[in-house]
PDB file of C-alpha atoms in Angstrom:
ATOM      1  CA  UNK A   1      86.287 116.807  92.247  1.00  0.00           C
ATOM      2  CA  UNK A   2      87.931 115.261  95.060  1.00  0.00           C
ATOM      3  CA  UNK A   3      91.274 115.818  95.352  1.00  0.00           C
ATOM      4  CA  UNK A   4      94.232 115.611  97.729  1.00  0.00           C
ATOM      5  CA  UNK A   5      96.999 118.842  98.127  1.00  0.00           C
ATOM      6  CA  UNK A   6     100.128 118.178 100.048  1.00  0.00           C
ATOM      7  CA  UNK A   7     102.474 120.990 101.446  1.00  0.00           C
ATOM      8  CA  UNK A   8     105.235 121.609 103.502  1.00  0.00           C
ATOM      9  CA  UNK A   9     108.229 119.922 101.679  1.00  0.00           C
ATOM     10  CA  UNK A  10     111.323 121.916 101.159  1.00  0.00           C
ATOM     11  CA  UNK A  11     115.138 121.526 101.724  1.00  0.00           C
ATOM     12  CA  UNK A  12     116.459 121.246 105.308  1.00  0.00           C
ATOM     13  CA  UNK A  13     120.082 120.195 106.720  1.00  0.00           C
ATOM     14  CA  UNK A  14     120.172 116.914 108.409  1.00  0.00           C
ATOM     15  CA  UNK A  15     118.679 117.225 112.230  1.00  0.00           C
ATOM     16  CA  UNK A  16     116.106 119.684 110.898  1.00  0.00           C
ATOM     17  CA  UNK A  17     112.418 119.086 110.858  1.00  0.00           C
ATOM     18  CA  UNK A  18     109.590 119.589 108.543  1.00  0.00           C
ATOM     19  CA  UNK A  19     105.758 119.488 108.863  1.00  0.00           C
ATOM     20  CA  UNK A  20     104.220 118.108 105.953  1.00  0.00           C
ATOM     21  CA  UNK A  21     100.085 118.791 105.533  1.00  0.00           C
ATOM     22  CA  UNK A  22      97.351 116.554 103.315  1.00  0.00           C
ATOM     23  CA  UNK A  23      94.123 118.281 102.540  1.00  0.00           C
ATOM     24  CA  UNK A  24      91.605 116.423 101.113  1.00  0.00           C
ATOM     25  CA  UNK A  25      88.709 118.209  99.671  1.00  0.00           C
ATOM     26  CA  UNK A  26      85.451 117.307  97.381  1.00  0.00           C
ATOM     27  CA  UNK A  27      82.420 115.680  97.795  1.00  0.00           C
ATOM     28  CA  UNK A  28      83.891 113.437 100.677  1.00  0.00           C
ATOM     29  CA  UNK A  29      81.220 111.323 102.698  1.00  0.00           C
ATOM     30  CA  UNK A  30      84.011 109.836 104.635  1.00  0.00           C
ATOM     31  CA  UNK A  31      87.832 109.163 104.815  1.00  0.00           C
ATOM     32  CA  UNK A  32      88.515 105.618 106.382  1.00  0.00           C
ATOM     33  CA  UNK A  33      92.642 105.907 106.288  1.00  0.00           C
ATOM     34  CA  UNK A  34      95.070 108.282 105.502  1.00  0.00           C
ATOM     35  CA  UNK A  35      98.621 107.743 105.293  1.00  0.00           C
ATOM     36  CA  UNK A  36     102.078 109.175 103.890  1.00  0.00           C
ATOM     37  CA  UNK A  37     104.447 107.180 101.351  1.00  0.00           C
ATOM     38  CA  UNK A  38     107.496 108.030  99.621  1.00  0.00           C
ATOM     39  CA  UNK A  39     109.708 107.361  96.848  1.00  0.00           C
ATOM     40  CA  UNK A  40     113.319 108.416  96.483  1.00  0.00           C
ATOM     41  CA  UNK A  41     114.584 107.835  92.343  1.00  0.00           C
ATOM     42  CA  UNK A  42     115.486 104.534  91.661  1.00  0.00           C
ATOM     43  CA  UNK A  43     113.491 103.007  94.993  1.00  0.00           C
ATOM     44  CA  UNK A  44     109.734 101.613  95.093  1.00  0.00           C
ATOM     45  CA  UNK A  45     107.766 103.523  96.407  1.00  0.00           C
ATOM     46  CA  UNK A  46     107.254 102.408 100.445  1.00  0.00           C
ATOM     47  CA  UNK A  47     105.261 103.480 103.658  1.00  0.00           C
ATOM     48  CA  UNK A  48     105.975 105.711 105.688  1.00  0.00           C
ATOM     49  CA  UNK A  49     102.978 106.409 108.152  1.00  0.00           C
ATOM     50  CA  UNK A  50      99.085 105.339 108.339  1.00  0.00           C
ATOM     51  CA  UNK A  51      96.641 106.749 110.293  1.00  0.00           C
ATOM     52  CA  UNK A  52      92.648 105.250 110.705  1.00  0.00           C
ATOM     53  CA  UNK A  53      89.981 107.193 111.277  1.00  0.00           C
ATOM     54  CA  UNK A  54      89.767 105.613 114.811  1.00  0.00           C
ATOM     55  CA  UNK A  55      93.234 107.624 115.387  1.00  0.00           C
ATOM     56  CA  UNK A  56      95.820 104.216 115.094  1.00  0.00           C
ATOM     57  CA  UNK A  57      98.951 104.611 113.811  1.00  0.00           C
ATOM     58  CA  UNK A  58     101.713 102.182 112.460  1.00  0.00           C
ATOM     59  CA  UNK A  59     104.817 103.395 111.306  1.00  0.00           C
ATOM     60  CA  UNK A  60     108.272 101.930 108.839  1.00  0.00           C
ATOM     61  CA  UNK A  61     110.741 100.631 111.026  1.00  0.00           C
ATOM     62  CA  UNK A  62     112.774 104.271 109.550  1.00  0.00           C
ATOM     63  CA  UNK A  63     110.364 106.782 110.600  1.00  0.00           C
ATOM     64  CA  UNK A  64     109.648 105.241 114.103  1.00  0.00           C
ATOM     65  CA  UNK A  65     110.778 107.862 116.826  1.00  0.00           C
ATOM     66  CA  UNK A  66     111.617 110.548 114.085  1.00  0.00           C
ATOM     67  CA  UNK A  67     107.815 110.759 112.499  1.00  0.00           C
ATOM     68  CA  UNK A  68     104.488 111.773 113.559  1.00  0.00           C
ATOM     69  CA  UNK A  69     101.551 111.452 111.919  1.00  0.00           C
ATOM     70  CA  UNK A  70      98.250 112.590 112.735  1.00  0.00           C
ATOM     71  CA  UNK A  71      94.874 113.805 111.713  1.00  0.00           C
ATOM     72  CA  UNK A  72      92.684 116.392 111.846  1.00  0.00           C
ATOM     73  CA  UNK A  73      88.909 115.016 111.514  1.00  0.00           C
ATOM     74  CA  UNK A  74      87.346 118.543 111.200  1.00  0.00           C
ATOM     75  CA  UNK A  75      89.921 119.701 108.411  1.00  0.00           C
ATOM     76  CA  UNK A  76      89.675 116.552 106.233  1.00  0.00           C
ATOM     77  CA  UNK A  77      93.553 117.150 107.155  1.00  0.00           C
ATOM     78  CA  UNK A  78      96.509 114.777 107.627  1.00  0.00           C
ATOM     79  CA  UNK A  79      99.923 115.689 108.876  1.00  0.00           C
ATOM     80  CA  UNK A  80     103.342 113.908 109.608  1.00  0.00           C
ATOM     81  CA  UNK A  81     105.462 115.761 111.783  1.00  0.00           C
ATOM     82  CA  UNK A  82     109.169 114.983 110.505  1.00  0.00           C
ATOM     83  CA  UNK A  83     111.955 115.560 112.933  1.00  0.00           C
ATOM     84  CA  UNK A  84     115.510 114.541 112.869  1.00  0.00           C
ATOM     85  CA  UNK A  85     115.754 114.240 109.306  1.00  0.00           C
ATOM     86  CA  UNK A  86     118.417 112.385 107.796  1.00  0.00           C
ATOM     87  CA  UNK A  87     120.053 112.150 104.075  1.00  0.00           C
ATOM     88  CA  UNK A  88     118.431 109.244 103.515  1.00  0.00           C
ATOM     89  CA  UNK A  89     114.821 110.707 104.028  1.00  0.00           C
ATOM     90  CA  UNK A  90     115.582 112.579 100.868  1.00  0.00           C
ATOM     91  CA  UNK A  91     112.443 111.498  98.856  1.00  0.00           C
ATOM     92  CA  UNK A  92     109.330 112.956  96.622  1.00  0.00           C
ATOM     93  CA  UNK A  93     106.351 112.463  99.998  1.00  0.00           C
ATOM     94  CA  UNK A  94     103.297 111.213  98.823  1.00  0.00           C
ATOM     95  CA  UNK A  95      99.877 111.399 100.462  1.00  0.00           C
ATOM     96  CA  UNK A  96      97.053 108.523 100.002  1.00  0.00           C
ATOM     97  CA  UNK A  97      93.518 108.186 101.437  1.00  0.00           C
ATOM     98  CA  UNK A  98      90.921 105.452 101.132  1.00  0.00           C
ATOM     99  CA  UNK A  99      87.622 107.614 100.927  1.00  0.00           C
ATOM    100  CA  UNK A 100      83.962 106.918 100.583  1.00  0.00           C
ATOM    101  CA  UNK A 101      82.594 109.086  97.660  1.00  0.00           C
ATOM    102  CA  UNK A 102      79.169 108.456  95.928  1.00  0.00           C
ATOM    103  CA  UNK A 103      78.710 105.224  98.321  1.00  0.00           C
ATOM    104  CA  UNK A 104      82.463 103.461  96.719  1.00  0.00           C
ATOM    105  CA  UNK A 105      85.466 103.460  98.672  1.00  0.00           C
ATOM    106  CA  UNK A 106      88.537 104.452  96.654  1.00  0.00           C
ATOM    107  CA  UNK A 107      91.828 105.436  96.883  1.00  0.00           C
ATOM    108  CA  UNK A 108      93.546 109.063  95.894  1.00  0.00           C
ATOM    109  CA  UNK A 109      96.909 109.937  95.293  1.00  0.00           C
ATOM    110  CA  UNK A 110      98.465 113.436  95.875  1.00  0.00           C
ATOM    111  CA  UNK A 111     100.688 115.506  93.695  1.00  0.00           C
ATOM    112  CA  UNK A 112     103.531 114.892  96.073  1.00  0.00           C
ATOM    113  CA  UNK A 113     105.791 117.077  98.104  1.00  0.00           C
ATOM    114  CA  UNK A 114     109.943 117.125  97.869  1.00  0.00           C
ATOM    115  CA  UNK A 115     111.501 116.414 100.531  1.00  0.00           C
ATOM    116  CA  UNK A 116     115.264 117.405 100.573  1.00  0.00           C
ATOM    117  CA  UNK A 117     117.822 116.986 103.312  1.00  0.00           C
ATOM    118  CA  UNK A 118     121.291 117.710 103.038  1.00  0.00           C
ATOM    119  CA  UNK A 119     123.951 115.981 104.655  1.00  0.00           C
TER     120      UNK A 119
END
């Protein structure tokens, strides 16, 4: 089964910083983009950061400057590096790749991580 795990959510105070992980694992021939989303209760869920497999990056207009995100090839691994969190970052983190498996290209969800940060 492939399968995506995120980790590294938790509860900080605002200025604080978190490092959130995405592990994909399975049967993976390739992954072609990973990227981070979130949803807060009562919001759509939105981007927050995509990364290729060629290493480009594009960011929301709130996570540029704050966020990081980057890969890991080797480790089937995607992080975003959150610093200067804010209130409004407050959301459930989502990981997504768009991975080749059995010669298809489809996209996974992960279980999603909570994010918390108190004012």
């Amino acid at each position: 089964q492939v399968q995506l795990v995120e980790s590294g959510g938790g509860l900080v105070q605002a200025g604080g910083s978190l490092r959130l992980s995405c592990a994909a694992s399975g049967s993976i021939f390739s992954i072609n983009v990973m990227g981070w989303y979130r949803q807060a209760p009562g919001n759509q869920r939105e981007l927050v950061a995509v990364i290729t497999s060629g290493g480009s990056t594009n960011y929301a207009d709130s996570a540029k400057g704050r966020f990081t995100i980057s890969r890991d090839n080797a480790k089937n691994t995607v992080y975003l590096q959150m610093n200067s969190l804010k209130p409004e970052d407050t959301a459930v983190y989502y990981c997504k790749s768009v991975m080749t498996v059995n010669k298809y290209n489809y996209a996974y969800w992960g279980q999603g991580t909570q994010v918390t940060v108190s004012a």
